[in-house]
Short mmCIF file of C-alpha atoms and ligand atoms in Angstrom, two decimals:
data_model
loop_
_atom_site.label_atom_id
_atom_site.label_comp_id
_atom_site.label_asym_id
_atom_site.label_seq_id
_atom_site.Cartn_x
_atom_site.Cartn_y
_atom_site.Cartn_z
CA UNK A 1 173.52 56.34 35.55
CA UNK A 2 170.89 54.49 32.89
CA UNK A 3 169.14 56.27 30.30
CA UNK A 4 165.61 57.72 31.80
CA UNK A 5 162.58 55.61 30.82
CA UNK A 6 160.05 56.09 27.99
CA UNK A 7 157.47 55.41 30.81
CA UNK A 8 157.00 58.44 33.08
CA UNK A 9 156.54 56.11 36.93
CA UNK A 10 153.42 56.72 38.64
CA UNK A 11 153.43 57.80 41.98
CA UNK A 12 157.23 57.10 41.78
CA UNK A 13 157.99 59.16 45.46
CA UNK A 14 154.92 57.82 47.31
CA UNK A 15 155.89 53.93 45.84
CA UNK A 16 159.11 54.01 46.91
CA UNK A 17 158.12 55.70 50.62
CA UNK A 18 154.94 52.82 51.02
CA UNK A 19 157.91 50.30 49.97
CA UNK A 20 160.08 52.08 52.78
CA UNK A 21 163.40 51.29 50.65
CA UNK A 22 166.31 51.04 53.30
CA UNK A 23 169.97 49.55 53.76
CA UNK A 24 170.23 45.63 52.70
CA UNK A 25 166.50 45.37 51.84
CA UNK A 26 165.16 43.54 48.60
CA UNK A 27 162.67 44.13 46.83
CA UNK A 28 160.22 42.58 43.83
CA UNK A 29 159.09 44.97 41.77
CA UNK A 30 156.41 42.30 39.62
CA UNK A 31 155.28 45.01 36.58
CA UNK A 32 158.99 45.76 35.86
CA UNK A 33 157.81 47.73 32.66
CA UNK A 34 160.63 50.55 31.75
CA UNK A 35 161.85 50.05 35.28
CA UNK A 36 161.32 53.73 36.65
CA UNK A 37 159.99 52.18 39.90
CA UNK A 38 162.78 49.91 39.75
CA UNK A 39 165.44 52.21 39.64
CA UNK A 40 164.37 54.59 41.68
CA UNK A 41 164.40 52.08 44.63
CA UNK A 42 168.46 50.67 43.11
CA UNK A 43 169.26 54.56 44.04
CA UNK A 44 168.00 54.87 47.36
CA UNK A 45 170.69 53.08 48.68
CA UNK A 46 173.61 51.04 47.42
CA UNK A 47 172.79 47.97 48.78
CA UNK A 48 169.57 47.70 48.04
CA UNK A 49 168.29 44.50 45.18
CA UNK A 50 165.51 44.18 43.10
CA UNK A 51 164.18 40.99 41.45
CA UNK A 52 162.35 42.83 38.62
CA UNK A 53 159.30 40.78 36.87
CA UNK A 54 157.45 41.03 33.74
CA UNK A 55 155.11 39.12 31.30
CA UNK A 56 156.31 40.77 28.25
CA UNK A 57 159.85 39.33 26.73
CA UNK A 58 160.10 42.43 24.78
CA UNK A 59 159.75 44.95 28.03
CA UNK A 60 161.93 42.89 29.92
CA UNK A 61 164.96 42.49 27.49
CA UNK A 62 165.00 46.33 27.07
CA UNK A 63 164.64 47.50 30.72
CA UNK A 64 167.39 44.71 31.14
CA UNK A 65 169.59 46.28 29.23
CA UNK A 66 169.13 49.48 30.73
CA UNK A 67 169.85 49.20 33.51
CA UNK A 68 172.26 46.81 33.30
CA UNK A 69 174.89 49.34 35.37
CA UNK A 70 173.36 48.30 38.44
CA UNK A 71 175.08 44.81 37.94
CA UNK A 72 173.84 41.91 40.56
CA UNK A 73 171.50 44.03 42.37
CA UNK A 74 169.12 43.75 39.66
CA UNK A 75 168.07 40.71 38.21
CA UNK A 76 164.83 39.92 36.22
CA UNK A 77 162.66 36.89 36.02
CA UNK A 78 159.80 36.49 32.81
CA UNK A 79 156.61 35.49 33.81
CA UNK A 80 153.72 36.20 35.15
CA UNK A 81 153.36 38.06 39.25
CA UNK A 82 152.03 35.06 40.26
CA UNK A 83 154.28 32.94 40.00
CA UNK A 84 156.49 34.82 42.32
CA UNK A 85 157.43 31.34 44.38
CA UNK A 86 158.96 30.71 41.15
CA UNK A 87 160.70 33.45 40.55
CA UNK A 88 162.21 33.40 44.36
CA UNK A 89 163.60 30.32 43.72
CA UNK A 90 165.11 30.69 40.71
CA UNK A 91 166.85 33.69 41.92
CA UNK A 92 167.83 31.93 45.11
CA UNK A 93 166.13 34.11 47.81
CA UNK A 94 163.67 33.36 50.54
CA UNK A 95 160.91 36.33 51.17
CA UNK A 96 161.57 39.57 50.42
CA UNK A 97 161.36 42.95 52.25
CA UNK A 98 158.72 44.59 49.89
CA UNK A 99 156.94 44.07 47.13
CA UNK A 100 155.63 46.47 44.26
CA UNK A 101 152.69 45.82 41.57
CA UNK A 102 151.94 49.26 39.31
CA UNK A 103 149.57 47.65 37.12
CA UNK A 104 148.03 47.99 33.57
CA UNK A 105 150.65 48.86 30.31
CA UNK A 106 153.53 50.48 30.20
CA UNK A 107 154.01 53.83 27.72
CA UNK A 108 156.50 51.95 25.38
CA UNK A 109 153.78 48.67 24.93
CA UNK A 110 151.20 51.44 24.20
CA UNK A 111 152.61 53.62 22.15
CA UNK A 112 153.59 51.02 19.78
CA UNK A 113 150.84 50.06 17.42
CA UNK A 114 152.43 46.62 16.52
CA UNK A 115 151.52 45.85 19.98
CA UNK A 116 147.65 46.59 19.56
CA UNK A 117 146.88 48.05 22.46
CA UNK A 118 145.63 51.67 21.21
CA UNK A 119 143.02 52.78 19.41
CA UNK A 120 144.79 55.99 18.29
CA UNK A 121 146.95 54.46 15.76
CA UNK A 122 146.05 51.67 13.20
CA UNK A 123 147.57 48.27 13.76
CA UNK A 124 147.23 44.66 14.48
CA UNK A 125 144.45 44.10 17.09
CA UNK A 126 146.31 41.93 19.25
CA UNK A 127 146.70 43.16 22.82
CA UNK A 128 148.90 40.28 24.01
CA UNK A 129 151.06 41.54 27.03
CA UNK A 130 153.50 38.38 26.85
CA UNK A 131 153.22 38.01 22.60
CA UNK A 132 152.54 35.23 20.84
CA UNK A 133 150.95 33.46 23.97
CA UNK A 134 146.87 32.97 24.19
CA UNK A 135 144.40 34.08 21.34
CA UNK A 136 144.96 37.76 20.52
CA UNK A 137 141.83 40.49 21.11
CA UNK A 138 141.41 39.78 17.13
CA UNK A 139 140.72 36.01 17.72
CA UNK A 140 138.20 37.25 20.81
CA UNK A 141 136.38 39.51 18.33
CA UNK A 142 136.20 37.37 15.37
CA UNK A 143 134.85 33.96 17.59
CA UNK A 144 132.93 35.01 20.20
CA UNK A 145 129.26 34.63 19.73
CA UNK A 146 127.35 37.93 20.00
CA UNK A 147 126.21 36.96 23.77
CA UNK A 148 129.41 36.30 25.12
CA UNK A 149 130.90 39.66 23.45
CA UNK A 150 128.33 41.45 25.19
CA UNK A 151 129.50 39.66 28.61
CA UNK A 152 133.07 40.45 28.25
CA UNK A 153 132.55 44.48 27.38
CA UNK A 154 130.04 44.69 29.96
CA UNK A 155 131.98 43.01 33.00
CA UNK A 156 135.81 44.01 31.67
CA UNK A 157 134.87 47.01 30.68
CA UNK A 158 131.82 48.18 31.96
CA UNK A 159 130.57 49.45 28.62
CA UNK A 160 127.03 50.61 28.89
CA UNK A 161 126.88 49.67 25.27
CA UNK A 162 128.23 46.43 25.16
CA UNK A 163 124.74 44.80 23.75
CA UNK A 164 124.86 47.77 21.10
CA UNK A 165 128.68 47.35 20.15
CA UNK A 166 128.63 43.10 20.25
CA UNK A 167 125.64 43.05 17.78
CA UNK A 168 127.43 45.71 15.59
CA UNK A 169 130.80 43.90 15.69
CA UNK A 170 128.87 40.14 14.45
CA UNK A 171 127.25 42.04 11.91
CA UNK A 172 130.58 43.81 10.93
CA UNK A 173 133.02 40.42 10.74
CA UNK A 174 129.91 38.64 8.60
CA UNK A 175 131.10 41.49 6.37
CA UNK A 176 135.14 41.49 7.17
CA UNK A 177 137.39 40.55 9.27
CA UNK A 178 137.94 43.35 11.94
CA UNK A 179 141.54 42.50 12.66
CA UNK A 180 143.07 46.46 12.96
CA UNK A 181 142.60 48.67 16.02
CA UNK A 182 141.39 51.32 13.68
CA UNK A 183 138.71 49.35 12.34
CA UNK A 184 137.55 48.18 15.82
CA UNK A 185 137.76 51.89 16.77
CA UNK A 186 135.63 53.84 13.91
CA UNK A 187 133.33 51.14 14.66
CA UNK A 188 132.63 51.61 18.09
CA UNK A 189 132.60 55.15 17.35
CA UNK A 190 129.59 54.82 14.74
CA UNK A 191 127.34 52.31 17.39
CA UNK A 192 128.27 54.19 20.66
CA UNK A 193 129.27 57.89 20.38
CA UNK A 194 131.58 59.36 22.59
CA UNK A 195 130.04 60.51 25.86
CA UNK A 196 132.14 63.03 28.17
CA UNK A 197 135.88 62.87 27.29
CA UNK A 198 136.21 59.69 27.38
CA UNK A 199 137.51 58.28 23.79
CA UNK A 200 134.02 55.83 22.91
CA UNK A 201 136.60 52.97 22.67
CA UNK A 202 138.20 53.35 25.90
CA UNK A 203 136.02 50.54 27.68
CA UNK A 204 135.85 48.11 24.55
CA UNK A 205 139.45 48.65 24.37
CA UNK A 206 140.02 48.04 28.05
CA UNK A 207 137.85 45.23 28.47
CA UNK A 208 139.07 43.00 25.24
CA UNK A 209 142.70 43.64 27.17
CA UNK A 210 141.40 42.17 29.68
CA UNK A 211 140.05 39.53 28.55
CA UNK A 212 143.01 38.46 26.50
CA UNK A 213 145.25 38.79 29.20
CA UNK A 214 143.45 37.26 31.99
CA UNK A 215 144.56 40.16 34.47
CA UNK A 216 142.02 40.06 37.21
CA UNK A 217 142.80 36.36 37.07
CA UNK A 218 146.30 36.93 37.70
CA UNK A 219 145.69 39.63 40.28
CA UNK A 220 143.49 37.55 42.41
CA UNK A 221 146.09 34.14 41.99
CA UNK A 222 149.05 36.84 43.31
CA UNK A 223 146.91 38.26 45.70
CA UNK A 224 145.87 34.27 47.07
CA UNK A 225 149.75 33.97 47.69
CA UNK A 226 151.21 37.28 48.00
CA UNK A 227 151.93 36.97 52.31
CA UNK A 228 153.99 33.99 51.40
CA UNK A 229 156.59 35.71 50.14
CA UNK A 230 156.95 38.39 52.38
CA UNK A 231 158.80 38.68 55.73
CA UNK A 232 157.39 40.07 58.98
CA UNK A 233 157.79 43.83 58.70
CA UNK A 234 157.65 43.79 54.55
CA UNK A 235 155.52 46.49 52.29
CA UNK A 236 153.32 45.37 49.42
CA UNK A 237 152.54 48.41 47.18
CA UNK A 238 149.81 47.91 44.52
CA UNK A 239 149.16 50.79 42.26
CA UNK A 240 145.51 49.92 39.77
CA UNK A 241 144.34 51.90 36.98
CA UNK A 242 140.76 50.90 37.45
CA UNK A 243 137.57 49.72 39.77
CA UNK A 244 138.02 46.06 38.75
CA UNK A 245 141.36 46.18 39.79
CA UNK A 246 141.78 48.71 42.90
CA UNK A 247 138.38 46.78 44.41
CA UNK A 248 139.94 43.40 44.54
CA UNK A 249 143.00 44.89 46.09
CA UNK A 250 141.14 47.14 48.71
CA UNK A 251 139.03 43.78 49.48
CA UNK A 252 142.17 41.45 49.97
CA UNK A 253 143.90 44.17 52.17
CA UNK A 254 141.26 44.44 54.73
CA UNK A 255 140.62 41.00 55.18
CA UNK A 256 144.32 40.75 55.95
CA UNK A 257 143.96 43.78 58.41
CA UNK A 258 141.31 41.97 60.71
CA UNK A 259 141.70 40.67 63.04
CA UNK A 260 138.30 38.48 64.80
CA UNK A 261 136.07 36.91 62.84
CA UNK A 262 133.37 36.50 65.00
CA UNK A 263 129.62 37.66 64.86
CA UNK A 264 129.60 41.17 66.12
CA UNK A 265 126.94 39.76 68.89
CA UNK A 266 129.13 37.83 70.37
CA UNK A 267 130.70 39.33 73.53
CA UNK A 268 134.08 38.08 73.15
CA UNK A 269 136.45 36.90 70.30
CA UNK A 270 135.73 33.18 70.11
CA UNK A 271 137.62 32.54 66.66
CA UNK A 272 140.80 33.59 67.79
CA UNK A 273 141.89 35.02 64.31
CA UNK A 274 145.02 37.23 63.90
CA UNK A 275 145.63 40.38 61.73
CA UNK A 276 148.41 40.19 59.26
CA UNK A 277 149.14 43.16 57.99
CA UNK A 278 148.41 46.41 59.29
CA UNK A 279 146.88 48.85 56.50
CA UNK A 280 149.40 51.67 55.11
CA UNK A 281 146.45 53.44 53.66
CA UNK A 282 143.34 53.91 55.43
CA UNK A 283 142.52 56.27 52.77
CA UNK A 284 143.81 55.38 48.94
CA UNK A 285 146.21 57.75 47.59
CA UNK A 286 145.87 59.32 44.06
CA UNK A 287 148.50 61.68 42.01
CA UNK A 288 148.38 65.17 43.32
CA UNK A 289 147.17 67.62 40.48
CA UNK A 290 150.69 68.51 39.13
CA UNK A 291 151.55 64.97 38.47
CA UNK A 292 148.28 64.69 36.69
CA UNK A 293 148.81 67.39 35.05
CA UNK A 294 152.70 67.00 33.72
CA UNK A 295 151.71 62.66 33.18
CA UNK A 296 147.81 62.25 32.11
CA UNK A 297 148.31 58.50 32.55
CA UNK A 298 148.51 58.77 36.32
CA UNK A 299 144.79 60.15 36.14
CA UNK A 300 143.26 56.89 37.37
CA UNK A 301 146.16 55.66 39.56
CA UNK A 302 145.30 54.38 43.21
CA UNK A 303 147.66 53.43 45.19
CA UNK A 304 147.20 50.97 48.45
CA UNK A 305 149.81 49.95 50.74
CA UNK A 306 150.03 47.48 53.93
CA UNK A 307 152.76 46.40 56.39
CA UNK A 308 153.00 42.18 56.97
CA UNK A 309 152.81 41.45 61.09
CA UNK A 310 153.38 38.39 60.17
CA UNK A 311 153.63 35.57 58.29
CA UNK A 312 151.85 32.51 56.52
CA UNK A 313 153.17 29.48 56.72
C1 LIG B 401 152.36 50.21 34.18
S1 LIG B 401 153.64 49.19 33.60
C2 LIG B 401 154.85 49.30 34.86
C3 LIG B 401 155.70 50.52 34.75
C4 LIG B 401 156.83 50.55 35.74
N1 LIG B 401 156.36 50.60 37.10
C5 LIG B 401 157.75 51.72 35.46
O1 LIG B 401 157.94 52.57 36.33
O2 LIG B 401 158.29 51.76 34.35
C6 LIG B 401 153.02 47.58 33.84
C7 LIG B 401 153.95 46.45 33.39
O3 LIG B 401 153.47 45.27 34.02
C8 LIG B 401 153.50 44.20 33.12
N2 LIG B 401 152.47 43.27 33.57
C9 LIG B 401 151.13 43.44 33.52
N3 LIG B 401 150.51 42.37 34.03
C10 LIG B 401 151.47 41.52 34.44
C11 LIG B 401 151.46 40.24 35.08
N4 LIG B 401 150.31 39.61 35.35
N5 LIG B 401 152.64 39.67 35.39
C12 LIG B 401 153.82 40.31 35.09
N6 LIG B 401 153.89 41.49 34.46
C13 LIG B 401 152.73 42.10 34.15
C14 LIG B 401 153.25 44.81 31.77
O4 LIG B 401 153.81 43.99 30.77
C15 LIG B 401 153.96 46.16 31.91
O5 LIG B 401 155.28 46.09 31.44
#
């Protein structure tokens, strides 16, 4: 049995119910993170594999090694969720029987200031899920003309005070560099005071990630291709952290769950369009209070879940 996780899984029982984990089946989890997900489906049954993905080297190599004891039934693959196809071939398999995303950061990535992901410690402000790749949030901040700034906090994070807090920050790097999460922080915090309980960097913060990251960009290329790598009868789980996110998802999922196309004033289907999936989850599902309350980071989680009739070619 592996060492528990630093990363306390989200809707961990619902996941792996939506995923319906049974004899033989495999599974991709694509946000591998610390794995929780991951091994809680390796335990429902012994014959169960998982083809765990992640972005981040770092995340991968240590959930690796954890849970290493589960030998050939788990294997992981670096790179990005949409590149799935890839990651199918390289591990030799065709479609799979479910597939998991739990997006966002994992507890270990922000926890560790190095990473630059948190405003509550000092560190470099770099926000890179896979490191070293793309221009870091510090880049973002120090080139960026005020306008574009302004863009990025407004439509990644829906900052109400993203003109306020872009014209601050060009006046700020004409002064210094703001290359520390600390820095970025206090200064947010002096433009745009905290309103409600929200921390006032919490949208700057979350749209910079982002931004560096590309993430609705990815979301939206895996959610283009996800039914081709799914049998007939497979789950896709997708657990999002936030409106940007959970929309896109909730859009894709009920275009796949219609079925005609046509005009409503039409009398009869003329387009002869198929549903592929039936929907899981008429209603999204959210942490009960207890889980809430024992893991504050499954406050925003939503999870959505559909069944594939069948597939694309
Ligand atoms: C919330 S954590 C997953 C936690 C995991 N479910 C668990 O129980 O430990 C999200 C993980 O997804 C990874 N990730 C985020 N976006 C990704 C992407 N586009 N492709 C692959 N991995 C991604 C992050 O690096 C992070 O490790």
């Amino acid at each position: 049995m592996p060492d528990g996780p630093r990363h306390v899984s989200v809707l961990a029982d619902e996941a792996v119910a939506y995923l319906h984990a049974r004899p033989r089946a495999r599974y991709i989890d694509g946000t591998l993170g610390d794995g929780g997900h991951t091994q809680r489906l390796l335990e429902a049954d012994a014959t169960i594999e998982v083809l765990g993905v992640d972005r981040d080297s770092v995340t991968l190599a240590a959930t690796a090694a954890r849970l290493s004891s589960f030998g050939g039934r788990f294997r992981t693959f670096r790179g990005n969720f949409d590149e799935l196809g890839t990651a199918l071939m390289q591990a030799g398999w065709d479609r799979v029987d479910g597939i998991l995303l739990d997006l966002g950061l994992s507890s270990a990535q922000l926890d560790d200031p190095a990473r630059g992901f948190s405003f509550r410690a000092g560190g470099p402000l770099d926000m890179r899920m896979t490191p070293g790749e793309g221009p870091s949030a510090a880049a973002l901040v120090a080139t960026l003309d005020e306008r574009a700034l302004a863009e990025l906090l407004w439509r990644y994070g829906e900052e109400p005070a993203a003109r306020r807090i872009a014209r601050a920050i060009v006046t700020e790097r004409a002064r210094q560099p703001i290359a520390d999460t600390a820095a970025l922080a206090d200064l947010v915090a002096r433009v745009a005071p905290r309103r409600g309980s929200l921390h006032p960097a919490t949208r700057v913060f979350q749209g910079l990630r982002i931004a560096v990251n590309r993430e609705l960009d990815h979301l939206d290329a895996f959610l283009a291709h996800a039914l081709e790598w799914l049998r007939p009868g497979a789950r896709l789980v997708v657990i999002a952290y936030h409106s940007l996110e959970d929309r896109r998802v909730k859009r894709a999922f009920r275009d796949w769950a219609t079925a005609c196309r046509c005009p409503p004033a039409l009398p009869r289907c003329v387009c002869g369009a198929r549903a592929r999936v039936r929907l899981l989850t008429r209603k999204v599902v959210t942490p009960s209070a207890a889980e809430v309350q024992a893991n504050r980071r499954a406050r925003s989680a939503r999870l959505r879940a559909v069944e594939v009739l069948e597939s694309t070619p």
